[in-house]
Short mmCIF file of C-alpha atoms in Angstrom, two decimals:
data_model
loop_
_atom_site.label_atom_id
_atom_site.label_comp_id
_atom_site.label_asym_id
_atom_site.label_seq_id
_atom_site.Cartn_x
_atom_site.Cartn_y
_atom_site.Cartn_z
CA ALA A 1 2.96 11.17 -18.42
CA GLN A 2 0.54 10.39 -15.61
CA ARG A 3 0.37 12.80 -12.72
CA VAL A 4 -2.00 13.30 -9.81
CA THR A 5 -2.01 16.46 -7.72
CA GLN A 6 -3.60 16.83 -4.31
CA PRO A 7 -2.94 20.41 -3.27
CA GLU A 8 -3.86 20.09 0.41
CA LYS A 9 -1.70 18.14 2.86
CA LEU A 10 -4.20 18.60 5.66
CA LEU A 11 -7.88 19.44 5.73
CA SER A 12 -9.47 20.08 9.09
CA VAL A 13 -13.26 20.43 9.42
CA PHE A 14 -15.86 20.25 12.15
CA LYS A 15 -18.25 17.35 12.44
CA GLY A 16 -21.30 17.97 10.30
CA ALA A 17 -19.52 20.37 7.96
CA PRO A 18 -19.16 19.65 4.23
CA VAL A 19 -15.94 18.14 2.97
CA GLU A 20 -14.20 18.52 -0.37
CA LEU A 21 -10.84 16.89 -1.02
CA LYS A 22 -9.30 18.19 -4.21
CA CYS A 23 -7.67 16.08 -6.90
CA ASN A 24 -6.41 17.15 -10.31
CA TYR A 25 -4.79 14.90 -12.85
CA SER A 26 -2.71 15.03 -15.98
CA TYR A 27 -3.02 12.26 -18.55
CA SER A 28 -3.21 12.26 -22.31
CA GLY A 29 -5.43 9.20 -22.60
CA SER A 30 -8.76 8.24 -21.14
CA PRO A 31 -8.23 8.12 -17.36
CA GLU A 32 -9.55 5.76 -14.76
CA LEU A 33 -9.68 7.51 -11.42
CA PHE A 34 -9.98 6.22 -7.88
CA TRP A 35 -10.01 7.38 -4.30
CA TYR A 36 -8.22 5.24 -1.73
CA VAL A 37 -8.38 5.69 2.03
CA GLN A 38 -6.04 4.69 4.82
CA TYR A 39 -7.55 4.64 8.30
CA SER A 40 -5.30 4.58 11.32
CA ARG A 41 -3.50 1.21 11.62
CA GLN A 42 -5.31 -0.20 8.60
CA ARG A 43 -4.30 -1.04 5.06
CA LEU A 44 -4.79 1.34 2.22
CA GLN A 45 -8.09 0.39 0.60
CA LEU A 46 -10.30 1.44 -2.26
CA LEU A 47 -13.01 3.94 -1.38
CA LEU A 48 -14.58 4.52 -4.78
CA ARG A 49 -13.90 4.56 -8.50
CA HIS A 50 -15.21 7.04 -11.04
CA ILE A 51 -16.54 4.47 -13.46
CA SER A 52 -18.97 3.09 -10.89
CA ARG A 53 -20.50 6.49 -10.11
CA GLU A 54 -21.23 5.18 -6.64
CA SER A 55 -21.58 6.72 -3.21
CA ILE A 56 -19.58 5.01 -0.50
CA LYS A 57 -19.91 6.02 3.16
CA GLY A 58 -21.62 9.18 1.92
CA PHE A 59 -18.69 10.15 -0.30
CA THR A 60 -19.05 10.91 -4.00
CA ALA A 61 -16.63 12.02 -6.69
CA ASP A 62 -17.36 13.24 -10.18
CA LEU A 63 -14.89 13.14 -13.01
CA ASN A 64 -14.66 16.52 -14.74
CA LYS A 65 -12.63 16.04 -17.89
CA GLY A 66 -12.77 19.72 -18.78
CA GLU A 67 -11.12 20.71 -15.51
CA THR A 68 -9.18 17.43 -15.24
CA SER A 69 -10.45 17.04 -11.70
CA PHE A 70 -11.87 14.28 -9.53
CA HIS A 71 -12.72 15.96 -6.24
CA LEU A 72 -14.07 13.89 -3.34
CA LYS A 73 -17.09 15.29 -1.54
CA LYS A 74 -19.26 14.54 1.44
CA PRO A 75 -22.07 16.82 2.62
CA PHE A 76 -21.72 16.13 6.35
CA ALA A 77 -18.40 14.99 7.82
CA GLN A 78 -18.28 12.41 10.60
CA GLU A 79 -15.49 11.80 13.07
CA GLU A 80 -14.91 8.32 11.66
CA ASP A 81 -14.03 9.90 8.31
CA SER A 82 -10.70 11.06 9.75
CA ALA A 83 -8.05 9.33 7.66
CA MET A 84 -5.51 9.79 4.88
CA TYR A 85 -7.09 10.02 1.43
CA TYR A 86 -5.27 9.35 -1.82
CA CYS A 87 -6.43 10.09 -5.32
CA ALA A 88 -5.13 7.64 -7.94
CA LEU A 89 -5.05 7.39 -11.72
CA ARG A 90 -4.66 4.26 -13.74
CA GLY A 91 -3.30 4.66 -17.23
CA GLY A 92 -1.98 2.48 -20.00
CA GLY A 93 -0.44 -0.85 -19.11
CA ASN A 94 -2.25 -0.83 -15.77
CA LYS A 95 0.16 1.73 -14.32
CA LEU A 96 -1.36 3.09 -11.10
CA VAL A 97 -0.06 6.38 -9.73
CA PHE A 98 -1.13 8.21 -6.60
CA GLY A 99 -1.17 11.78 -5.42
CA ALA A 100 0.65 12.95 -2.31
CA GLY A 101 -2.41 12.39 -0.15
CA THR A 102 -4.57 14.59 2.07
CA ILE A 103 -5.07 14.05 5.78
CA LEU A 104 -8.70 14.69 6.73
CA ARG A 105 -9.23 15.58 10.35
CA VAL A 106 -12.82 15.84 11.57
CA LYS A 107 -13.13 17.69 14.86
CA SER A 108 -15.99 17.22 17.28
CA ASP B 1 -6.85 -15.53 0.78
CA ALA B 2 -4.87 -13.61 3.39
CA GLY B 3 -4.39 -10.71 1.03
CA VAL B 4 -1.06 -9.21 0.02
CA ILE B 5 1.60 -10.28 2.48
CA GLN B 6 4.72 -8.25 3.13
CA SER B 7 7.70 -9.08 5.29
CA PRO B 8 9.20 -7.93 7.46
CA ARG B 9 6.75 -5.48 9.01
CA HIS B 10 9.55 -3.46 10.53
CA GLU B 11 13.21 -3.27 9.63
CA VAL B 12 15.92 -1.28 11.35
CA THR B 13 19.32 -1.39 9.74
CA GLU B 14 22.57 0.49 9.71
CA MET B 15 23.61 2.72 6.88
CA GLY B 16 25.49 0.78 4.23
CA GLN B 17 23.76 -2.52 4.89
CA GLU B 18 21.71 -4.41 2.33
CA VAL B 19 17.96 -4.52 2.90
CA THR B 20 15.53 -6.91 1.23
CA LEU B 21 11.78 -6.41 1.39
CA ARG B 22 9.46 -9.21 0.37
CA CYS B 23 5.97 -9.40 -1.05
CA LYS B 24 3.51 -12.18 -1.80
CA PRO B 25 0.67 -10.94 -4.02
CA ILE B 26 -2.88 -12.24 -4.05
CA SER B 27 -3.15 -15.47 -5.95
CA GLY B 28 -4.39 -14.91 -9.50
CA HIS B 29 -3.33 -11.28 -9.68
CA ASN B 30 -1.02 -10.47 -12.56
CA SER B 31 0.10 -6.93 -11.71
CA LEU B 32 2.36 -6.07 -8.79
CA PHE B 33 3.37 -2.61 -7.60
CA TRP B 34 5.99 -1.30 -5.19
CA TYR B 35 5.38 2.09 -3.56
CA ARG B 36 7.26 4.23 -1.07
CA GLN B 37 5.31 6.39 1.36
CA THR B 38 6.77 9.48 3.00
CA MET B 39 5.16 12.52 4.58
CA MET B 40 6.81 14.84 2.11
CA ARG B 41 6.06 13.00 -1.14
CA GLY B 42 3.10 10.79 -0.37
CA LEU B 43 2.82 7.49 -2.20
CA GLU B 44 5.43 7.21 -4.93
CA LEU B 45 5.34 4.40 -7.47
CA LEU B 46 8.78 2.81 -7.62
CA ILE B 47 8.23 -0.03 -10.09
CA TYR B 48 5.48 -2.29 -11.34
CA PHE B 49 5.29 -5.68 -13.00
CA ASN B 50 2.76 -7.25 -15.35
CA ASN B 51 2.91 -11.04 -15.59
CA ASN B 52 6.23 -11.00 -13.68
CA VAL B 53 7.85 -8.64 -16.20
CA PRO B 54 9.00 -5.18 -15.05
CA ILE B 55 7.07 -2.63 -17.09
CA ASP B 56 8.08 0.71 -15.64
CA ASP B 57 10.91 1.29 -13.17
CA SER B 58 11.20 5.02 -13.76
CA GLY B 59 10.27 5.67 -10.14
CA MET B 60 13.23 3.76 -8.73
CA PRO B 61 15.30 6.51 -7.14
CA GLU B 62 18.79 5.20 -7.78
CA ASP B 63 20.83 2.23 -8.84
CA ARG B 64 20.92 1.25 -5.19
CA PHE B 65 17.34 0.07 -5.62
CA SER B 66 16.44 -3.09 -7.49
CA ALA B 67 13.33 -5.25 -7.72
CA LYS B 68 12.66 -8.73 -8.98
CA MET B 69 9.68 -10.94 -9.53
CA PRO B 70 10.94 -14.47 -10.17
CA ASN B 71 7.44 -15.95 -10.23
CA ALA B 72 3.79 -14.98 -9.92
CA SER B 73 3.74 -15.41 -6.15
CA PHE B 74 6.82 -13.56 -4.98
CA SER B 75 8.64 -10.26 -5.39
CA THR B 76 11.54 -8.54 -3.67
CA LEU B 77 12.71 -4.96 -3.39
CA LYS B 78 16.37 -4.62 -2.50
CA ILE B 79 18.32 -1.58 -1.37
CA GLN B 80 22.09 -1.89 -1.43
CA PRO B 81 23.69 0.02 0.20
CA SER B 82 20.98 1.58 2.33
CA GLU B 83 21.08 5.22 3.41
CA PRO B 84 19.17 7.17 6.10
CA ARG B 85 17.10 8.96 3.43
CA ASP B 86 15.67 5.59 2.40
CA SER B 87 13.75 5.49 5.67
CA ALA B 88 10.05 5.23 4.77
CA VAL B 89 7.15 2.82 4.61
CA TYR B 90 7.29 0.57 1.57
CA PHE B 91 4.06 -0.87 0.23
CA CYS B 92 3.42 -3.70 -2.15
CA ALA B 93 0.11 -3.94 -3.98
CA SER B 94 -1.35 -6.34 -6.49
CA SER B 95 -4.24 -6.29 -8.90
CA TYR B 96 -5.70 -8.10 -11.83
CA LYS B 97 -4.84 -6.32 -15.05
CA GLY B 98 -8.31 -5.61 -16.31
CA ALA B 99 -10.88 -2.89 -16.51
CA THR B 100 -11.86 -1.13 -13.29
CA THR B 101 -10.14 -3.58 -10.97
CA GLU B 102 -8.81 -2.28 -7.68
CA ALA B 103 -5.36 -2.70 -6.23
CA PHE B 104 -5.01 -4.49 -2.91
CA PHE B 105 -2.29 -3.36 -0.57
CA GLY B 106 -0.09 -5.11 1.91
CA GLN B 107 0.39 -3.76 5.40
CA GLY B 108 3.71 -2.22 4.48
CA THR B 109 7.28 -2.48 5.73
CA ARG B 110 8.51 0.36 7.90
CA LEU B 111 12.19 0.78 7.12
CA THR B 112 14.49 2.78 9.36
CA VAL B 113 18.09 3.26 8.33
CA VAL B 114 20.31 4.63 11.09
#
């Protein structure tokens, strides 16, 4: 079975502070992992995917198969990063499941 | 392409009534997903289709929920009869079934059952 766990409902940090949004997954096969973001009044959209090993808007995420984790990190939070963040796992047959989401609130 | 289009954007209905949500995926995409978003449970996968065929409907909460995809450009999610606990935002997403492709989401339908 595919499962994604995001343990924090809300993460509140000050501007300029480091951010880490946690994501753990459960999947017996080789996972494809993603982070999606939903800004206020906007559609849910892809932020980054593990296979690309990219940095988008200063965010990075590393797949750790040993810990079955895909945490999202940014060294210095900005107010415009405030949004809902979802971790997602795509498994066999193109099935795409999401975690419960974490609200990131960046305070000035 | 205007992206994934959902209608209606908002729906308010009385308990016991039938509700039909509609989705037009991006042209050329061959996977379509229906999700329900609530504060308590986040984004739950209800059902998804590959090439218009339902692959996994294990997330559909009850027999009151049904989904169809009669062709590659249209899908519906029906709730009959609706109940107050069905109140949520329902999202449709589509993607191309291939390596590393992303899913594109519609703007969602906010359903309120009173």
